[in-house]
Tab-separated table of C-alpha atoms and ligand atoms in Angstrom:
chain	number	residue	atom	x	y	z
A	1	MET	CA	10.042	8.209	-29.751
A	2	TYR	CA	10.817	8.254	-26.273
A	3	SER	CA	12.727	5.395	-24.249
A	4	ALA	CA	10.181	5.004	-21.596
A	5	ALA	CA	6.667	6.894	-20.946
A	6	VAL	CA	5.611	6.409	-17.627
A	7	VAL	CA	1.518	6.828	-17.480
A	8	GLY	CA	0.809	8.353	-13.872
A	9	ALA	CA	2.960	10.567	-11.587
A	10	GLY	CA	1.973	9.232	-7.940
A	11	PRO	CA	4.630	7.411	-5.776
A	12	ALA	CA	5.244	4.685	-8.280
A	13	GLY	CA	5.712	6.313	-11.424
A	14	SER	CA	7.658	9.284	-10.495
A	15	THR	CA	9.979	6.900	-8.236
A	16	ALA	CA	10.275	4.768	-11.763
A	17	ALA	CA	10.319	7.994	-14.052
A	18	ARG	CA	13.292	9.057	-11.814
A	19	PHE	CA	15.117	5.736	-11.590
A	20	LEU	CA	14.997	5.426	-15.134
A	21	SER	CA	16.323	8.765	-16.179
A	22	GLU	CA	18.932	8.650	-13.643
A	23	LYS	CA	20.111	5.483	-15.678
A	24	GLY	CA	20.730	7.961	-18.766
A	25	HIS	CA	17.148	7.295	-20.428
A	26	ASP	CA	14.647	9.780	-22.106
A	27	VAL	CA	11.658	9.503	-20.251
A	28	ILE	CA	8.211	11.237	-20.234
A	29	LEU	CA	5.917	11.215	-17.166
A	30	ILE	CA	2.313	12.104	-17.342
A	31	ASP	CA	-0.431	12.370	-15.163
A	32	ARG	CA	-4.152	13.917	-15.847
A	33	LYS	CA	-3.898	15.817	-12.704
A	34	GLU	CA	-2.212	19.435	-12.724
A	35	VAL	CA	-1.346	18.760	-9.393
A	36	VAL	CA	-0.769	15.626	-8.044
A	37	GLY	CA	-1.588	13.864	-4.548
A	38	VAL	CA	-4.898	15.763	-4.376
A	39	PRO	CA	-6.891	14.642	-2.935
A	40	LYS	CA	-5.864	12.857	-0.621
A	41	GLN	CA	-6.513	8.924	-0.548
A	42	CYS	CA	-4.015	7.580	2.220
A	43	ALA	CA	-4.085	7.252	6.446
A	44	GLU	CA	-0.297	8.331	5.422
A	45	GLY	CA	1.702	6.285	7.575
A	46	LEU	CA	4.829	4.761	6.258
A	47	PHE	CA	6.829	2.544	8.315
A	48	SER	CA	10.547	3.907	8.419
A	49	ASP	CA	12.104	0.690	7.321
A	50	CYS	CA	10.509	1.159	3.894
A	51	LEU	CA	11.096	4.787	3.360
A	52	PRO	CA	14.793	3.715	1.850
A	53	GLU	CA	12.964	1.789	-1.019
A	54	PHE	CA	12.290	5.519	-2.391
A	55	ALA	CA	15.831	6.307	-2.181
A	56	THR	CA	15.033	10.006	-0.632
A	57	GLU	CA	15.751	11.932	2.357
A	58	ILE	CA	13.697	12.737	5.168
A	59	GLY	CA	11.853	16.045	4.209
A	60	GLY	CA	8.999	18.068	5.020
A	61	PHE	CA	6.549	15.477	4.145
A	62	ILE	CA	6.665	14.271	7.514
A	63	THR	CA	4.473	15.433	9.968
A	64	GLY	CA	4.918	13.477	12.898
A	65	LYS	CA	6.430	10.170	14.005
A	66	ILE	CA	4.745	6.812	15.891
A	67	ARG	CA	6.492	4.858	17.872
A	68	TYR	CA	3.893	1.628	18.353
A	69	LEU	CA	1.220	-0.228	16.391
A	70	GLU	CA	-1.573	-1.489	18.233
A	71	VAL	CA	-3.811	-4.004	17.677
A	72	VAL	CA	-7.641	-3.953	19.285
A	73	PHE	CA	-10.109	-6.606	19.079
A	74	PRO	CA	-13.909	-6.424	19.621
A	75	ASN	CA	-14.115	-6.864	23.239
A	76	LEU	CA	-10.972	-4.247	23.238
A	77	ALA	CA	-8.303	-6.535	24.578
A	78	SER	CA	-5.355	-4.847	22.959
A	79	TYR	CA	-1.371	-6.094	22.256
A	80	ARG	CA	1.170	-3.453	20.369
A	81	VAL	CA	4.141	-3.704	18.490
A	82	ARG	CA	6.809	-1.550	18.958
A	83	CYS	CA	7.936	0.353	15.690
A	84	ASP	CA	9.009	3.341	13.718
A	85	LEU	CA	6.643	5.102	11.740
A	86	PHE	CA	6.305	8.143	9.788
A	87	MET	CA	3.623	10.020	9.396
A	88	LEU	CA	3.481	11.828	6.408
A	89	ASP	CA	1.612	14.657	4.266
A	90	ARG	CA	0.734	12.650	1.146
A	91	PRO	CA	0.125	15.544	-1.226
A	92	GLU	CA	3.396	16.689	-0.530
A	93	PHE	CA	4.899	13.525	-0.545
A	94	ASP	CA	4.097	13.020	-3.865
A	95	GLN	CA	4.901	16.414	-4.992
A	96	HIS	CA	8.429	15.736	-3.514
A	97	LEU	CA	9.062	12.500	-5.980
A	98	LEU	CA	7.818	14.343	-9.056
A	99	LYS	CA	9.906	17.171	-7.994
A	100	LEU	CA	13.216	14.315	-7.726
A	101	ALA	CA	12.122	12.926	-11.043
A	102	GLU	CA	12.036	16.135	-12.637
A	103	ARG	CA	15.284	16.933	-11.407
A	104	SER	CA	16.439	13.759	-12.430
A	105	GLY	CA	15.726	14.855	-16.068
A	106	ALA	CA	12.190	13.619	-16.771
A	107	GLN	CA	9.999	15.567	-19.179
A	108	VAL	CA	6.889	15.990	-16.621
A	109	ALA	CA	3.621	16.372	-18.793
A	110	LEU	CA	0.360	17.342	-16.020
A	111	GLY	CA	-2.838	17.289	-16.851
A	112	GLU	CA	-2.514	15.209	-19.823
A	113	LYS	CA	-4.677	11.508	-19.455
A	114	ALA	CA	-3.563	8.897	-21.322
A	115	GLU	CA	-6.789	7.641	-22.683
A	116	ARG	CA	-5.288	4.394	-25.467
A	117	ILE	CA	-2.362	2.920	-25.085
A	118	ASP	CA	-0.740	-0.179	-27.210
A	119	PRO	CA	1.347	-2.148	-25.311
A	120	GLU	CA	2.469	-3.728	-28.771
A	121	SER	CA	3.780	-0.621	-30.447
A	122	GLY	CA	4.255	1.456	-27.331
A	123	MET	CA	2.100	4.253	-28.430
A	124	ILE	CA	-0.155	5.984	-25.907
A	125	ARG	CA	-3.277	8.411	-27.153
A	126	LEU	CA	-3.703	11.389	-24.634
A	127	ARG	CA	-6.966	12.751	-24.316
A	128	GLY	CA	-6.750	16.155	-26.425
A	129	GLY	CA	-5.375	13.604	-29.625
A	130	GLU	CA	-1.796	13.813	-29.309
A	131	THR	CA	-0.007	10.853	-29.056
A	132	ILE	CA	3.210	9.353	-27.453
A	133	ARG	CA	5.416	6.742	-28.450
A	134	ALA	CA	8.040	5.111	-26.249
A	135	GLU	CA	10.107	1.973	-26.275
A	136	ALA	CA	8.508	0.664	-23.146
A	137	ILE	CA	5.340	1.836	-21.144
A	138	VAL	CA	5.294	2.005	-17.576
A	139	GLY	CA	1.704	1.818	-16.068
A	140	ALA	CA	1.469	3.952	-12.904
A	141	ASP	CA	-1.656	4.939	-13.121
A	142	GLY	CA	-3.507	3.646	-9.954
A	143	PRO	CA	-6.099	0.691	-9.130
A	144	ALA	CA	-8.154	1.778	-11.919
A	145	SER	CA	-5.604	1.801	-14.449
A	146	ARG	CA	-5.998	2.177	-17.684
A	147	VAL	CA	-2.552	0.828	-18.527
A	148	ALA	CA	-3.780	-2.450	-17.254
A	149	LYS	CA	-6.875	-2.379	-19.203
A	150	SER	CA	-5.291	-2.010	-22.480
A	151	MET	CA	-3.244	-5.340	-21.319
A	152	LYS	CA	-6.801	-7.065	-20.540
A	153	VAL	CA	-6.188	-6.954	-16.770
A	154	LYS	CA	-8.833	-5.802	-14.127
A	155	ASN	CA	-7.757	-5.311	-10.791
A	156	ARG	CA	-9.974	-6.200	-8.097
A	157	LEU	CA	-10.714	-3.728	-5.870
A	158	ILE	CA	-12.153	-2.675	-2.029
A	159	PRO	CA	-13.359	0.369	-1.087
A	160	ALA	CA	-12.005	2.356	1.878
A	161	ALA	CA	-13.166	4.950	3.508
A	162	GLN	CA	-11.801	7.292	5.761
A	163	MET	CA	-12.147	10.873	7.529
A	164	GLU	CA	-9.794	13.340	9.163
A	165	ILE	CA	-10.760	14.416	12.549
A	166	ALA	CA	-9.251	16.408	15.300
A	167	TRP	CA	-6.961	14.226	17.689
A	168	PRO	CA	-4.953	14.396	20.838
A	169	GLU	CA	-1.390	13.680	21.023
A	170	ASP	CA	-0.684	10.034	20.426
A	171	ASP	CA	2.285	7.397	20.477
A	172	ALA	CA	0.535	4.650	18.579
A	173	ILE	CA	-1.393	3.971	15.274
A	174	TYR	CA	-4.428	1.664	16.204
A	175	ALA	CA	-5.671	-1.433	13.854
A	176	TYR	CA	-9.120	-2.623	14.854
A	177	LEU	CA	-10.419	-5.630	14.024
A	178	ASP	CA	-13.553	-6.352	14.613
A	179	HIS	CA	-16.205	-8.379	12.139
A	180	ASP	CA	-19.361	-7.103	12.857
A	181	LEU	CA	-19.261	-3.891	11.504
A	182	CYS	CA	-20.161	-4.053	7.433
A	183	PRO	CA	-23.348	-6.510	7.347
A	184	HIS	CA	-25.070	-4.269	4.944
A	185	ASP	CA	-22.133	-3.106	2.288
A	186	THR	CA	-23.282	-4.468	-0.759
A	187	GLY	CA	-21.253	-6.460	-3.040
A	188	THR	CA	-18.653	-7.978	-0.510
A	189	THR	CA	-17.775	-11.807	-0.060
A	190	GLN	CA	-16.900	-13.011	3.311
A	191	LYS	CA	-12.876	-12.451	1.475
A	192	SER	CA	-13.377	-8.903	0.613
A	193	ARG	CA	-15.738	-8.244	4.039
A	194	SER	CA	-13.972	-5.125	5.974
A	195	TYR	CA	-12.515	-6.829	9.023
A	196	SER	CA	-10.311	-3.659	9.916
A	197	CYS	CA	-10.258	-0.084	10.917
A	198	TRP	CA	-8.027	2.582	11.582
A	199	VAL	CA	-6.908	5.307	13.195
A	200	PHE	CA	-3.572	7.187	12.610
A	201	PRO	CA	-2.401	9.959	14.906
A	202	LYS	CA	-0.448	12.883	13.045
A	203	ASN	CA	0.700	14.779	15.837
A	204	GLU	CA	2.061	17.559	14.214
A	205	ARG	CA	-1.276	18.280	13.161
A	206	GLY	CA	-3.643	17.446	15.855
A	207	THR	CA	-5.482	15.086	13.518
A	208	ALA	CA	-5.776	11.400	13.162
A	209	ASN	CA	-6.861	9.796	9.725
A	210	VAL	CA	-9.640	7.560	10.757
A	211	GLY	CA	-10.585	4.958	8.100
A	212	CYS	CA	-11.574	1.169	7.471
A	213	PHE	CA	-11.606	-1.187	4.677
A	214	GLY	CA	-15.361	-0.842	3.441
A	215	THR	CA	-18.105	2.449	2.999
A	216	PHE	CA	-18.520	5.137	4.598
A	217	PRO	CA	-21.826	3.513	6.586
A	218	THR	CA	-19.336	1.083	7.984
A	219	LEU	CA	-16.786	3.719	9.173
A	220	GLU	CA	-20.000	5.485	10.785
A	221	ARG	CA	-20.619	2.107	12.474
A	222	PHE	CA	-16.900	1.852	13.568
A	223	VAL	CA	-16.548	5.425	15.219
A	224	SER	CA	-19.932	4.812	16.763
A	225	LYS	CA	-19.357	1.724	18.000
A	226	TYR	CA	-15.818	2.511	19.452
A	227	ARG	CA	-16.979	6.279	20.549
A	228	ILE	CA	-14.319	7.827	18.498
A	229	ALA	CA	-15.163	11.537	17.875
A	230	GLY	CA	-13.939	14.967	16.582
A	231	ASP	CA	-14.110	17.684	14.584
A	232	VAL	CA	-14.234	16.523	11.070
A	233	VAL	CA	-11.903	18.138	9.087
A	234	GLU	CA	-12.168	16.136	6.085
A	235	LYS	CA	-13.524	13.354	4.625
A	236	ASN	CA	-11.827	11.489	1.751
A	237	GLY	CA	-11.777	7.422	0.514
A	238	GLY	CA	-10.528	5.465	-2.406
A	239	ALA	CA	-9.794	2.245	-3.853
A	240	ILE	CA	-7.180	-0.926	-2.552
A	241	PRO	CA	-6.538	-3.147	-4.668
A	242	LEU	CA	-7.345	-7.282	-3.277
A	243	GLY	CA	-4.700	-9.003	-4.860
A	244	VAL	CA	-1.943	-9.152	-7.403
A	245	ALA	CA	-3.052	-8.065	-11.274
A	246	GLU	CA	-2.935	-11.694	-13.380
A	247	ARG	CA	-0.298	-10.266	-15.511
A	248	LEU	CA	1.837	-7.757	-14.750
A	249	GLN	CA	3.561	-7.086	-18.317
A	250	ARG	CA	2.334	-7.440	-22.137
A	251	ARG	CA	5.140	-6.456	-24.370
A	252	ARG	CA	6.227	-3.088	-23.971
A	253	ALA	CA	4.001	-2.574	-20.973
A	254	VAL	CA	4.543	-2.927	-17.617
A	255	LEU	CA	2.624	-2.716	-14.447
A	256	ILE	CA	3.839	-1.201	-10.929
A	257	GLY	CA	2.049	-0.034	-7.683
A	258	ASP	CA	-1.563	-0.269	-7.807
A	259	ALA	CA	-1.886	-0.456	-11.311
A	260	GLY	CA	-0.519	-3.870	-11.169
A	261	GLY	CA	-2.786	-4.644	-7.666
A	262	LEU	CA	0.872	-4.622	-5.647
A	263	THR	CA	-0.565	-3.355	-2.502
A	264	ASN	CA	-0.820	-5.271	0.743
A	265	PRO	CA	-4.059	-7.113	0.918
A	266	PHE	CA	-3.656	-7.562	4.682
A	267	THR	CA	-2.764	-4.265	5.868
A	268	GLY	CA	-3.710	-1.874	2.781
A	269	GLY	CA	-0.162	-0.433	2.749
A	270	GLY	CA	0.922	0.396	-1.087
A	271	LEU	CA	3.259	2.823	-0.596
A	272	TYR	CA	6.369	0.174	-0.223
A	273	PRO	CA	5.075	-1.830	-3.123
A	274	ALA	CA	5.388	1.091	-5.302
A	275	ALA	CA	8.705	2.323	-5.078
A	276	ARG	CA	9.597	-1.971	-4.633
A	277	SER	CA	8.054	-2.271	-8.274
A	278	ALA	CA	9.053	0.684	-9.412
A	279	LYS	CA	12.743	0.353	-8.693
A	280	ILE	CA	12.470	-3.516	-10.221
A	281	ALA	CA	10.971	-2.177	-13.839
A	282	ALA	CA	13.446	0.396	-13.952
A	283	ASP	CA	16.321	-2.067	-13.547
A	284	ALA	CA	14.491	-4.412	-16.131
A	285	ILE	CA	13.578	-1.884	-18.781
A	286	ASP	CA	17.338	-0.385	-18.624
A	287	ARG	CA	18.793	-3.392	-19.530
A	288	PHE	CA	16.236	-4.090	-21.848
A	289	LEU	CA	16.931	-0.694	-23.592
A	290	ARG	CA	21.016	-1.331	-22.984
A	291	GLY	CA	20.232	-4.290	-25.400
A	292	GLU	CA	21.143	-6.788	-22.338
A	293	THR	CA	17.835	-8.674	-22.622
A	294	GLU	CA	15.691	-9.509	-25.579
A	295	ARG	CA	12.726	-8.387	-23.519
A	296	ILE	CA	11.868	-6.454	-20.367
A	297	GLU	CA	12.108	-8.980	-17.812
A	298	TYR	CA	9.692	-7.495	-15.318
A	299	GLU	CA	7.099	-9.856	-14.872
A	300	SER	CA	9.022	-13.072	-13.730
A	301	ARG	CA	11.332	-11.023	-11.231
A	302	MET	CA	8.659	-8.691	-9.861
A	303	ARG	CA	6.520	-11.927	-9.263
A	304	ARG	CA	9.447	-13.535	-6.878
A	305	ASP	CA	9.948	-10.110	-4.770
A	306	PHE	CA	8.341	-11.150	-0.962
A	307	VAL	CA	6.227	-7.871	-2.007
A	308	ALA	CA	4.438	-9.682	-4.745
A	309	SER	CA	3.566	-13.071	-2.175
A	310	GLY	CA	0.750	-14.895	-2.297
A	311	LEU	CA	1.324	-14.857	1.424
A	312	HIS	CA	-0.154	-11.573	2.451
A	313	MET	CA	-3.847	-12.500	0.793
A	314	ARG	CA	-3.245	-15.926	2.414
A	315	GLY	CA	-2.997	-13.830	5.755
A	316	ARG	CA	-5.629	-11.703	5.188
A	317	ASN	CA	-8.311	-14.461	3.545
A	318	ALA	CA	-7.312	-16.336	7.532
A	319	LEU	CA	-7.770	-13.140	9.655
A	320	ALA	CA	-11.332	-12.797	7.360
A	321	ALA	CA	-12.631	-16.181	8.258
A	322	LEU	CA	-12.497	-15.147	11.825
A	323	SER	CA	-15.738	-14.572	13.340
A	324	ASN	CA	-15.873	-11.758	16.263
A	325	ASP	CA	-16.009	-14.546	18.830
A	326	GLU	CA	-12.783	-15.727	17.492
A	327	LEU	CA	-11.594	-12.388	17.404
A	328	CYS	CA	-12.177	-12.194	21.057
A	329	ARG	CA	-10.565	-15.481	22.030
A	330	LEU	CA	-7.396	-14.369	20.002
A	331	GLY	CA	-7.650	-11.213	21.895
A	332	ASP	CA	-7.768	-12.257	25.128
A	333	ALA	CA	-4.605	-14.723	24.367
A	334	MET	CA	-2.421	-11.605	23.521
A	335	ASP	CA	-4.078	-9.365	25.975
A	336	GLY	CA	-1.131	-6.749	27.221
A	337	LEU	CA	1.688	-7.872	25.374
A	338	VAL	CA	3.996	-5.543	23.720
A	339	PHE	CA	6.724	-6.993	21.193
A	340	PRO	CA	9.490	-5.191	21.460
A	341	GLY	CA	10.032	-4.793	17.666
A	342	LEU	CA	9.074	-6.653	14.261
A	343	ARG	CA	12.657	-8.646	14.660
A	344	LEU	CA	12.535	-12.426	15.985
A	345	SER	CA	15.774	-11.622	17.954
A	346	ALA	CA	13.913	-8.391	19.710
A	347	SER	CA	12.099	-10.334	21.845
A	348	PRO	CA	12.742	-14.619	21.749
A	349	LEU	CA	11.384	-15.481	25.059
A	350	LEU	CA	8.045	-13.204	24.131
A	351	VAL	CA	7.696	-14.980	20.937
A	352	TYR	CA	8.334	-18.422	22.820
A	353	ARG	CA	5.706	-17.449	24.910
A	354	GLY	CA	3.174	-16.425	22.134
A	355	LEU	CA	3.822	-19.592	20.155
A	356	ARG	CA	3.069	-22.151	23.341
A	357	HIS	CA	-0.159	-20.832	24.237
A	358	PRO	CA	-2.585	-22.385	23.501
A	359	GLY	CA	-5.221	-19.624	22.562
A	360	ILE	CA	-2.866	-18.260	19.436
A	361	MET	CA	-1.339	-21.692	18.392
A	362	ARG	CA	-4.386	-23.032	16.437
A	363	PRO	CA	-4.369	-24.280	13.199
A	364	LYS	CA	-6.825	-21.709	11.643
A	365	TYR	CA	-4.394	-19.221	12.920
A	366	ALA	CA	-1.180	-20.734	10.983
A	367	PRO	CA	-1.412	-18.254	7.823
A	368	LEU	CA	-1.274	-15.434	9.974
A	369	LEU	CA	1.787	-16.516	12.159
A	370	ASN	CA	3.134	-17.660	8.413
A	371	LEU	CA	2.880	-14.174	7.622
A	372	LEU	CA	3.792	-12.610	10.534
A	373	PHE	CA	6.705	-14.566	11.100
A	374	ARG	CA	7.961	-13.730	7.462
A	375	TYR	CA	7.425	-9.984	8.167
A	376	CYS	CA	9.800	-10.433	11.107
A	377	LEU	CA	12.117	-11.949	9.120
A	378	ALA	CA	12.296	-9.518	6.175
A	379	GLY	CA	12.583	-6.610	9.519
A	380	LYS	CA	9.463	-4.564	7.921
A	381	VAL	CA	5.724	-4.517	7.617
A	382	TRP	CA	4.122	-2.227	5.344
B	1	FAD	C1	-7.651	5.265	2.020
B	1	FAD	C2	-6.916	4.668	2.083
B	1	FAD	C3	-5.778	4.350	2.538
B	1	FAD	C4	-4.630	4.115	2.490
B	1	FAD	N1	-3.704	4.213	3.410
B	1	FAD	C5	-1.875	3.646	3.241
B	1	FAD	C6	-1.322	4.060	4.080
B	1	FAD	O1	-1.579	4.536	5.543
B	1	FAD	N2	0.074	3.729	3.787
B	1	FAD	C7	0.444	3.038	2.329
B	1	FAD	O2	1.556	2.627	2.371
B	1	FAD	N3	-0.766	2.828	1.777
B	1	FAD	C8	-1.983	3.264	1.903
B	1	FAD	N4	-3.106	3.098	0.821
B	1	FAD	C9	-2.281	2.910	-0.218
B	1	FAD	C10	-1.842	3.986	-1.181
B	1	FAD	O3	-2.257	5.417	-0.981
B	1	FAD	C11	-1.605	3.420	-2.869
B	1	FAD	O4	-1.005	2.447	-2.845
B	1	FAD	C12	-0.644	4.475	-3.147
B	1	FAD	O5	-0.886	5.727	-3.454
B	1	FAD	C13	-0.374	3.601	-4.722
B	1	FAD	O6	0.548	4.811	-5.440
B	1	FAD	P1	0.566	4.531	-6.827
B	1	FAD	O7	1.784	5.298	-7.526
B	1	FAD	O8	0.804	3.519	-7.790
B	1	FAD	O9	-0.863	5.258	-7.312
B	1	FAD	P2	-1.289	6.432	-7.150
B	1	FAD	O10	-0.860	7.189	-5.917
B	1	FAD	O11	-3.107	5.901	-7.327
B	1	FAD	O12	-1.281	7.241	-8.143
B	1	FAD	C14	-1.685	7.202	-9.328
B	1	FAD	C15	-1.711	8.366	-10.699
B	1	FAD	O13	-2.201	7.788	-11.782
B	1	FAD	C16	-2.540	9.177	-12.266
B	1	FAD	N5	-3.681	8.564	-13.419
B	1	FAD	C17	-4.621	7.496	-13.289
B	1	FAD	N6	-5.300	7.553	-14.200
B	1	FAD	C18	-4.514	8.143	-15.236
B	1	FAD	C19	-4.036	8.342	-16.945
B	1	FAD	N7	-5.517	7.418	-17.313
B	1	FAD	N8	-3.418	9.045	-17.567
B	1	FAD	C20	-2.506	9.778	-16.660
B	1	FAD	N9	-2.404	9.594	-15.561
B	1	FAD	C21	-3.312	8.963	-14.363
B	1	FAD	C22	-3.272	9.708	-11.269
B	1	FAD	O14	-3.865	10.702	-11.357
B	1	FAD	C23	-2.547	9.435	-9.707
B	1	FAD	O15	-1.586	10.518	-9.439
B	1	FAD	C24	-4.238	3.806	1.007
B	1	FAD	C25	-4.932	3.828	0.550
B	1	FAD	C26	-6.539	4.549	0.564
B	1	FAD	C27	-7.353	4.199	-0.753
């Protein structure tokens, strides 16, 4: 009988396993893969303010640094925000976090798939028939989580397509807002439609991750419309959860990271939420195992965190509702602005000018402005 069994050794699971075993608990961390982190399903960007949540030193998993986020509108109008962002080598990052978990004393079992989970008894049946029992189960098994299924939770997912292509040295990552790229993607409602594509350069590798919310036909329309070209090194993709799961806990089982739908639906960034939810879950399980609480008090605590706020989704819905004409008008109002940072104190004059601009101050943009204001207050975005 283990104190805790963590299913999934991605960034969320390895971090939760490490935090729990550092607190002195007997932890097993299982993953169906023999080698974690491959194939890569990530644009590999992590704002530097978010790295401390993983409680790790900077290491060889960083492949470059970026100084600006540039938002590009369909008419090619754009604005920049000064930011510090690390480009990661995701496979190396995942393997580094796994090593930290192992070093902290967690027992690691790779190549082991959890097939059946019972949140009531804490029992996990593995593919080979072996069973594991634990006082607490941490579901960190990604967007199509088995642990979530065992709790009768189904994450709402949106596809993301990506390719890594040759790219010259660059100081910015680019977010393209364009609503007309995915008219033919099937199964998309307006709110889940693709409206955003990205280019994330990896300077040390001389490449960039070019991707979109949507499928490969959308990605092809994006690169062709914006004339983005370079030799293709690899193609990848995955699913991104669209909204926090209806339930994050049932009896002995909790959901963290993508398994709990905690990825930011506005940006698609899920690494910071993975670490944040791992920490909150590890604290709640620790208190339960020490007998300080009668049950694992995770869900209520997690839902109070800004990571799980409905504001991200409202921001996404507001952006998804804008037509390309509206995006172009917004682009004209913002064109050429350079915000010196994400803190309100960084450029009060610019913020004041922006907020008084008739092209930016429209009631339908309110959820977007509200969200950006909250990111400024938090001093980070992810
Ligand atoms: C195309 C794309 C680009 C992205 N770009 C970024 C970005 O630039 N920045 C950012 O912050 N986020 C990005 N994200 C999101 C980010 O990759 C995820 O949020 C992050 O990987 C979540 O970590 P996790 O540990 O919760 O899940 P995962 O990384 O999915 O790890 C889950 C682990 O569970 C294992 N597993 C699954 N099922 C089982 C089972 N039954 N038994 C045992 N093990 C199992 C898997 O093998 C895997 O190792 C992107 C996502 C996509 C798809």
